Tab-separated table of N, CA and C and ligand atoms in Angstrom:
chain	number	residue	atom	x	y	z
L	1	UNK	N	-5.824	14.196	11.771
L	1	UNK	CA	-5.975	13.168	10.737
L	1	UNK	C	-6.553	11.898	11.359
L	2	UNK	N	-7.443	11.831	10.383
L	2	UNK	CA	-8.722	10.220	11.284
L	2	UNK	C	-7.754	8.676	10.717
L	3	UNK	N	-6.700	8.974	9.495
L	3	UNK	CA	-6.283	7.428	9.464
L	3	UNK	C	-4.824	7.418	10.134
L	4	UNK	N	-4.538	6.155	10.392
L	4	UNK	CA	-3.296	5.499	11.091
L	4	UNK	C	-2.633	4.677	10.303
L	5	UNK	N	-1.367	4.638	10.810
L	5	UNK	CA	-0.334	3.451	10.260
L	5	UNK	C	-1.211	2.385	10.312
L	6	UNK	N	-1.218	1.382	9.320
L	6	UNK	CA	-1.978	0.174	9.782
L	6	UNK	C	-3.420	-0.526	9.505
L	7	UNK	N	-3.830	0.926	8.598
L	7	UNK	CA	-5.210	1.057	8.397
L	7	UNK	C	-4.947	0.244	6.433
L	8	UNK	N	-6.498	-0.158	6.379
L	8	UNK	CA	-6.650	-0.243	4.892
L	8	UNK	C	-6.956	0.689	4.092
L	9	UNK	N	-6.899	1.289	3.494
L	9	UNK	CA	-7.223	2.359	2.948
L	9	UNK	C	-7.734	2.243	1.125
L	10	UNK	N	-8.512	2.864	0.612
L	10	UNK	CA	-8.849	2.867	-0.928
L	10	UNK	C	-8.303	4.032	-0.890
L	11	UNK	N	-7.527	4.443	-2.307
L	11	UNK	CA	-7.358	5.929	-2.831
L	11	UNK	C	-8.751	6.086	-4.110
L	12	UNK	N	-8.748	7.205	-3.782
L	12	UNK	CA	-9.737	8.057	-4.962
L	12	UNK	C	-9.684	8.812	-6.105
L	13	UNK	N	-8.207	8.778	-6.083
L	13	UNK	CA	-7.529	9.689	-7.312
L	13	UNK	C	-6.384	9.414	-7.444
L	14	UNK	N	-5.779	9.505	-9.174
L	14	UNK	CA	-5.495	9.608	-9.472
L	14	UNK	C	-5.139	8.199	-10.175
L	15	UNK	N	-3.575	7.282	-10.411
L	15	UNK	CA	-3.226	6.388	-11.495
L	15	UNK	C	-3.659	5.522	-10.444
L	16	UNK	N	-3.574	5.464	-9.499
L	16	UNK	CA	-3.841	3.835	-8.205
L	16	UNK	C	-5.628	4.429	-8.249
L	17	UNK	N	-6.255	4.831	-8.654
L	17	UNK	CA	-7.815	4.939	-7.781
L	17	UNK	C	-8.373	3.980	-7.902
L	18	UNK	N	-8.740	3.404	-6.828
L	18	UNK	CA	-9.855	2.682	-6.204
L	18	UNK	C	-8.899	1.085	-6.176
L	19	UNK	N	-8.054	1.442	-6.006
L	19	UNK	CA	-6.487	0.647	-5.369
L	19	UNK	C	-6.638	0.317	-3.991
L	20	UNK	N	-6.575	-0.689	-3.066
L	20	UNK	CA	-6.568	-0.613	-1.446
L	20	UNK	C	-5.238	-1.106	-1.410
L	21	UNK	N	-4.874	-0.509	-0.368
L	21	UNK	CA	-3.587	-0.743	0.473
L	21	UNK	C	-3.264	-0.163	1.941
L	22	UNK	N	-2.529	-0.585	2.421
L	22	UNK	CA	-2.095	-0.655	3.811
L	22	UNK	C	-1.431	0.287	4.161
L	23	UNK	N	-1.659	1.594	5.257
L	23	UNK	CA	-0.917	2.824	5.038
L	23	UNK	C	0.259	2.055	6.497
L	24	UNK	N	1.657	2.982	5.593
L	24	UNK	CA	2.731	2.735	5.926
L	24	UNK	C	3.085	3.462	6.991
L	25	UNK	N	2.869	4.624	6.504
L	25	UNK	CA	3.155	5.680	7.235
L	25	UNK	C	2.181	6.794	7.433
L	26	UNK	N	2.455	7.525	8.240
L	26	UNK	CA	1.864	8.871	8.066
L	26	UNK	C	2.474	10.099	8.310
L	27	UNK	N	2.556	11.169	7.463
L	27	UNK	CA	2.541	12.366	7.575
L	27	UNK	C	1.603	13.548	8.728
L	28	UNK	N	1.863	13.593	9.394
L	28	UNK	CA	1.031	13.887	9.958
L	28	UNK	C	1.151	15.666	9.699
L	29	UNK	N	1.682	16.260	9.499
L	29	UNK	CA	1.939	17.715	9.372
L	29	UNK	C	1.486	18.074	8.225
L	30	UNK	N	1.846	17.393	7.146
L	30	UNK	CA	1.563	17.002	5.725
L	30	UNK	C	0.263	16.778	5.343
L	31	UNK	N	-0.435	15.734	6.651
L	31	UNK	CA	-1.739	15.146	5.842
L	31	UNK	C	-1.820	14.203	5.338
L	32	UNK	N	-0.608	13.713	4.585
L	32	UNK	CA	-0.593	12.784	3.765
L	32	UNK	C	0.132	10.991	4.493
L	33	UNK	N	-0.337	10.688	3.280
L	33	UNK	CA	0.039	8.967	3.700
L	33	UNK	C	1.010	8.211	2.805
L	34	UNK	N	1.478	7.477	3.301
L	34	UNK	CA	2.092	6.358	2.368
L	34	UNK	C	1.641	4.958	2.398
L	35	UNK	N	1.306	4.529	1.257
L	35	UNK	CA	0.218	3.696	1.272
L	35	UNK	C	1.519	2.179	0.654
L	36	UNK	N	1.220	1.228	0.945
L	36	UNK	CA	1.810	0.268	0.254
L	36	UNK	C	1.473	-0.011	-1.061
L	37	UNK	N	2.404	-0.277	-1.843
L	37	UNK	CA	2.375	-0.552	-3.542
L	37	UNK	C	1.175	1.176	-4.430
L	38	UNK	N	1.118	1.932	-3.407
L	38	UNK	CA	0.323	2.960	-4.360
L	38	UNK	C	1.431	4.268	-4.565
L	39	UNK	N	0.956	4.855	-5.571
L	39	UNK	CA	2.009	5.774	-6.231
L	39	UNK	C	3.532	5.997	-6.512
L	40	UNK	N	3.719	4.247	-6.893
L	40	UNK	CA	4.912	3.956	-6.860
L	40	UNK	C	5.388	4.323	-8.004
L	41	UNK	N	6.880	5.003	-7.195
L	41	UNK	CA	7.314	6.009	-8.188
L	41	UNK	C	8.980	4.857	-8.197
L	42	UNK	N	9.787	5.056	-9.781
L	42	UNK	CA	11.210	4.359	-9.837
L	42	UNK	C	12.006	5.408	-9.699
L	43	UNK	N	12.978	4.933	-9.162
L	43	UNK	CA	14.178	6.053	-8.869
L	43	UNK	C	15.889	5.119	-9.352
L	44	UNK	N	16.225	5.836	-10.337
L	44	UNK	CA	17.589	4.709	-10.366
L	44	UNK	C	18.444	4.825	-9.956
L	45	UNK	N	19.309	4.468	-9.222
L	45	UNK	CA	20.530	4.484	-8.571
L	45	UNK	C	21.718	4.101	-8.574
L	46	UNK	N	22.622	4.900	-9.135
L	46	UNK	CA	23.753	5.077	-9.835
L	46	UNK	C	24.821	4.020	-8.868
L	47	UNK	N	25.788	3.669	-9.211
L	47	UNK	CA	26.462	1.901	-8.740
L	47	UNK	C	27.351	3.010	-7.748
L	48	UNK	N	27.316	2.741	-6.715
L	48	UNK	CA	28.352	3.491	-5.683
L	48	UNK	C	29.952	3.003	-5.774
L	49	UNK	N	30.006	1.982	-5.657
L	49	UNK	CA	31.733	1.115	-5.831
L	49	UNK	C	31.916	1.202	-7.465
L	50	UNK	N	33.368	0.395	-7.614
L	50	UNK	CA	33.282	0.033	-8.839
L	50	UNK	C	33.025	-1.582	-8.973
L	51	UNK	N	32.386	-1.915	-10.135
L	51	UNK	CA	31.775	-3.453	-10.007
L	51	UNK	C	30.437	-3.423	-9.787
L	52	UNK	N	29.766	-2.956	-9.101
L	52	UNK	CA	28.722	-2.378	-8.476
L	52	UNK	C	27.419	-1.998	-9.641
L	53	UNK	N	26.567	-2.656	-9.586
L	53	UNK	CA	25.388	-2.625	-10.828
L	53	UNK	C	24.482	-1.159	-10.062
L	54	UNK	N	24.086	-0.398	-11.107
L	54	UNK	CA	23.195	0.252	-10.484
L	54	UNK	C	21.716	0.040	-10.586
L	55	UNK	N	20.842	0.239	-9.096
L	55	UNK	CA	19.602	-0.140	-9.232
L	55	UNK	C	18.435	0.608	-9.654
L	56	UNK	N	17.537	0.242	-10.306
L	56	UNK	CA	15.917	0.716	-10.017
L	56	UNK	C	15.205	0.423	-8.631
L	57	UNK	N	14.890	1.225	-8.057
L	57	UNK	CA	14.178	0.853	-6.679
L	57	UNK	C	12.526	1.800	-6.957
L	58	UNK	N	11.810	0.979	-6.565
L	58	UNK	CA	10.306	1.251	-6.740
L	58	UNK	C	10.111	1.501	-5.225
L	59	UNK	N	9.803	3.172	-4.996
L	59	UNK	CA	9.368	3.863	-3.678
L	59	UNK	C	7.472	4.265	-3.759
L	60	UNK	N	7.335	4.047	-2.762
L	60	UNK	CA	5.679	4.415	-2.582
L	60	UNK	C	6.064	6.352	-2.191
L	61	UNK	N	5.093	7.079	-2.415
L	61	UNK	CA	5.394	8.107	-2.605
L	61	UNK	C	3.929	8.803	-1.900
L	62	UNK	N	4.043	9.610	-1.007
L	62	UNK	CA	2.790	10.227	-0.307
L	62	UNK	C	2.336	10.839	-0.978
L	63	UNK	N	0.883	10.041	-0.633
L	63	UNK	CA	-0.548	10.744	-1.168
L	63	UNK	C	-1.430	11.607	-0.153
L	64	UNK	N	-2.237	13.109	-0.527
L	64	UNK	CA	-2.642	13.363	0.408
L	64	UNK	C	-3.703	12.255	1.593
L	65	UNK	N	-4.238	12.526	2.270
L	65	UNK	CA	-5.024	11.962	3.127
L	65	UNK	C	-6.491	12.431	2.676
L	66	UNK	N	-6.914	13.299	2.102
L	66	UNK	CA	-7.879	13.684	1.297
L	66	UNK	C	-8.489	12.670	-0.129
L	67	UNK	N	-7.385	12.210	-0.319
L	67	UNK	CA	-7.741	11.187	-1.139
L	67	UNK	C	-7.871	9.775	-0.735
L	68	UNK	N	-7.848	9.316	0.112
L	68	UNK	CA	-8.017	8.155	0.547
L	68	UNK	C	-8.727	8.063	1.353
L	69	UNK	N	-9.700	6.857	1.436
L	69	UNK	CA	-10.865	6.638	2.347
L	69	UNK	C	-10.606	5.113	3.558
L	70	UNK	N	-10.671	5.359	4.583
L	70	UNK	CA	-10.634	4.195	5.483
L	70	UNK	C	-11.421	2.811	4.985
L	71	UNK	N	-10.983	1.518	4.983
L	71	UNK	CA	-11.585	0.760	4.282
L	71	UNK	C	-12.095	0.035	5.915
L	72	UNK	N	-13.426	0.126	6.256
L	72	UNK	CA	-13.593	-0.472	7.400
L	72	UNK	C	-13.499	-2.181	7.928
L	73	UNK	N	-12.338	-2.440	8.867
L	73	UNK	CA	-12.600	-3.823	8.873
L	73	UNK	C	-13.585	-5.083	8.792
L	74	UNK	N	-14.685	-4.312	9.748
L	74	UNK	CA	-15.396	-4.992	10.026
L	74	UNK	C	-16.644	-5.113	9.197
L	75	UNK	N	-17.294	-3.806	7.985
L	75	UNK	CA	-17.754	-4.270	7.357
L	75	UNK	C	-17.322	-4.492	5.449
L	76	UNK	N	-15.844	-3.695	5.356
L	76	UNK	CA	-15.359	-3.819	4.285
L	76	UNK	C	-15.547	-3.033	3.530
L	77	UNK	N	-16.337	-1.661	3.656
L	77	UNK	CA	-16.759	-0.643	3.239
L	77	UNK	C	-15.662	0.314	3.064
L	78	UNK	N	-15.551	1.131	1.949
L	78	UNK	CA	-14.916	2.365	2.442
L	78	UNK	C	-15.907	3.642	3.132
L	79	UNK	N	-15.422	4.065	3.919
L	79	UNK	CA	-15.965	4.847	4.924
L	79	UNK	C	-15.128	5.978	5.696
L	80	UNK	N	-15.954	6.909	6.259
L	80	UNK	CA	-15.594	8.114	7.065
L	80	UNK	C	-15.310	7.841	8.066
L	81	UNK	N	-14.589	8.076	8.891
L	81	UNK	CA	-14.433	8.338	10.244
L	81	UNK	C	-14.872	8.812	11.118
L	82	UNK	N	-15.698	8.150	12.111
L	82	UNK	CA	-15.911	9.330	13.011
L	82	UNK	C	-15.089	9.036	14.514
L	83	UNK	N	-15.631	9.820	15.525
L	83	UNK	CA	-15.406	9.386	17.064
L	83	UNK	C	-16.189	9.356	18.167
L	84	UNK	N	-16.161	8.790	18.882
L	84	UNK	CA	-16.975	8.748	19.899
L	84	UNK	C	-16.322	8.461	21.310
L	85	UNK	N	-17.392	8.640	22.112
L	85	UNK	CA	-16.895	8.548	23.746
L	85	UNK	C	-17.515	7.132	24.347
L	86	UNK	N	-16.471	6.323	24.196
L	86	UNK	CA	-16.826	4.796	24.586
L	86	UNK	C	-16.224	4.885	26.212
L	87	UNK	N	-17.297	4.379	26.964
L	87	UNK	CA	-16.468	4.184	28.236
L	87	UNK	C	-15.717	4.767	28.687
L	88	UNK	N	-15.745	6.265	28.450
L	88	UNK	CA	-14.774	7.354	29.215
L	88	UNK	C	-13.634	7.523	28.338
L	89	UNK	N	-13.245	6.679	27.191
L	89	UNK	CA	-12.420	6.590	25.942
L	89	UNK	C	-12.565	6.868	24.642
L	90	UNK	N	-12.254	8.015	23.830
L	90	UNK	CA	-12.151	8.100	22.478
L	90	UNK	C	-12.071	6.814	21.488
L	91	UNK	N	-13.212	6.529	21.238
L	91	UNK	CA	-12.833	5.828	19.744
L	91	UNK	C	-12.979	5.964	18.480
L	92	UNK	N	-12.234	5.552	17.866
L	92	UNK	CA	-12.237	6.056	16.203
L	92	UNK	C	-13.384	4.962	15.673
L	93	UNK	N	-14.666	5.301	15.169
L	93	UNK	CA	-16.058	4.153	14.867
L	93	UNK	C	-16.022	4.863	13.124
L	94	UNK	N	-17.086	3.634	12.639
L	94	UNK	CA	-17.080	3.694	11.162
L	94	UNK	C	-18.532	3.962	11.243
L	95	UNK	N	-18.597	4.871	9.830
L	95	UNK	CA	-19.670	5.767	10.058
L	95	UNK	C	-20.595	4.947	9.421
L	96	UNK	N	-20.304	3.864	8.973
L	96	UNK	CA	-21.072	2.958	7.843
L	96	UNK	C	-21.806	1.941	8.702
L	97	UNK	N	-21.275	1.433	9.556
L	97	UNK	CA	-21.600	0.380	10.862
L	97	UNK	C	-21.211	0.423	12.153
L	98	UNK	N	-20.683	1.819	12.077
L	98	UNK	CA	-20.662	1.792	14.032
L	98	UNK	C	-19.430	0.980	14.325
L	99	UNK	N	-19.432	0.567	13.698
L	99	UNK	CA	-18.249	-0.610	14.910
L	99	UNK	C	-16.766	0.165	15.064
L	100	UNK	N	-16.239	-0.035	16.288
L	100	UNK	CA	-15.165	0.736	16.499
L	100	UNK	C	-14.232	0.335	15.920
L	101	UNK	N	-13.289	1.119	15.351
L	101	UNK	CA	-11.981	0.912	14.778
L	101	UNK	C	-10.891	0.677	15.385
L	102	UNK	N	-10.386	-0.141	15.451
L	102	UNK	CA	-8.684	-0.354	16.198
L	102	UNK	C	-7.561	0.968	16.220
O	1	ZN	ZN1	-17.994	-0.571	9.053
């Protein structure tokens, strides 16, 4: 998988498309990502004590990695990934402008 924790990302499908956000996490076995504020799903949660209100909590919910495109820093594009051999080092570069990715 070409994206990382940390990356910007656009999704391409579905109720968030063409949404950017900041992947949280990654799945890596999965494929998939968790993106900040995208495919936020409510879950309510029943009051554990007594007294105790129960909550709605709004969870981001993994999207494949197929649907989301790297949003490149440096030129703001969404874009592919590629790699290359910089200085004896793998880097992750944007296929839109070359410039290497963090
Ligand atoms: Zn670029």
């Amino acid at each position: 998988m070409r994206i990382k924790k940390g990356d910007t990302v656009v999704v391409l499908s579905g109720k968030d498309k063409g949404k950017r956000g900041k992947v949280q996490k990654t799945l890596v076995r999965e494929e998939r990502l968790v993106i900040e504020d995208i495919s936020m799903r409510k879950r309510r949660v029943r009051p554990r004590r007594k007294g105790e209100k129960g909550q709605t909590i709004e969870t981001a919910m993994p999207i494949h990695a197929s649907n989301a495109l790297l949003v490149c820093p440096q030129c703001q594009r969404p874009t592919r990934v590629g790699t290359e051999l910089r200085e004896g080092k793998k880097v992750r570069i944007c296929k839109k402008c070359a410039a290497p990715l963090s």
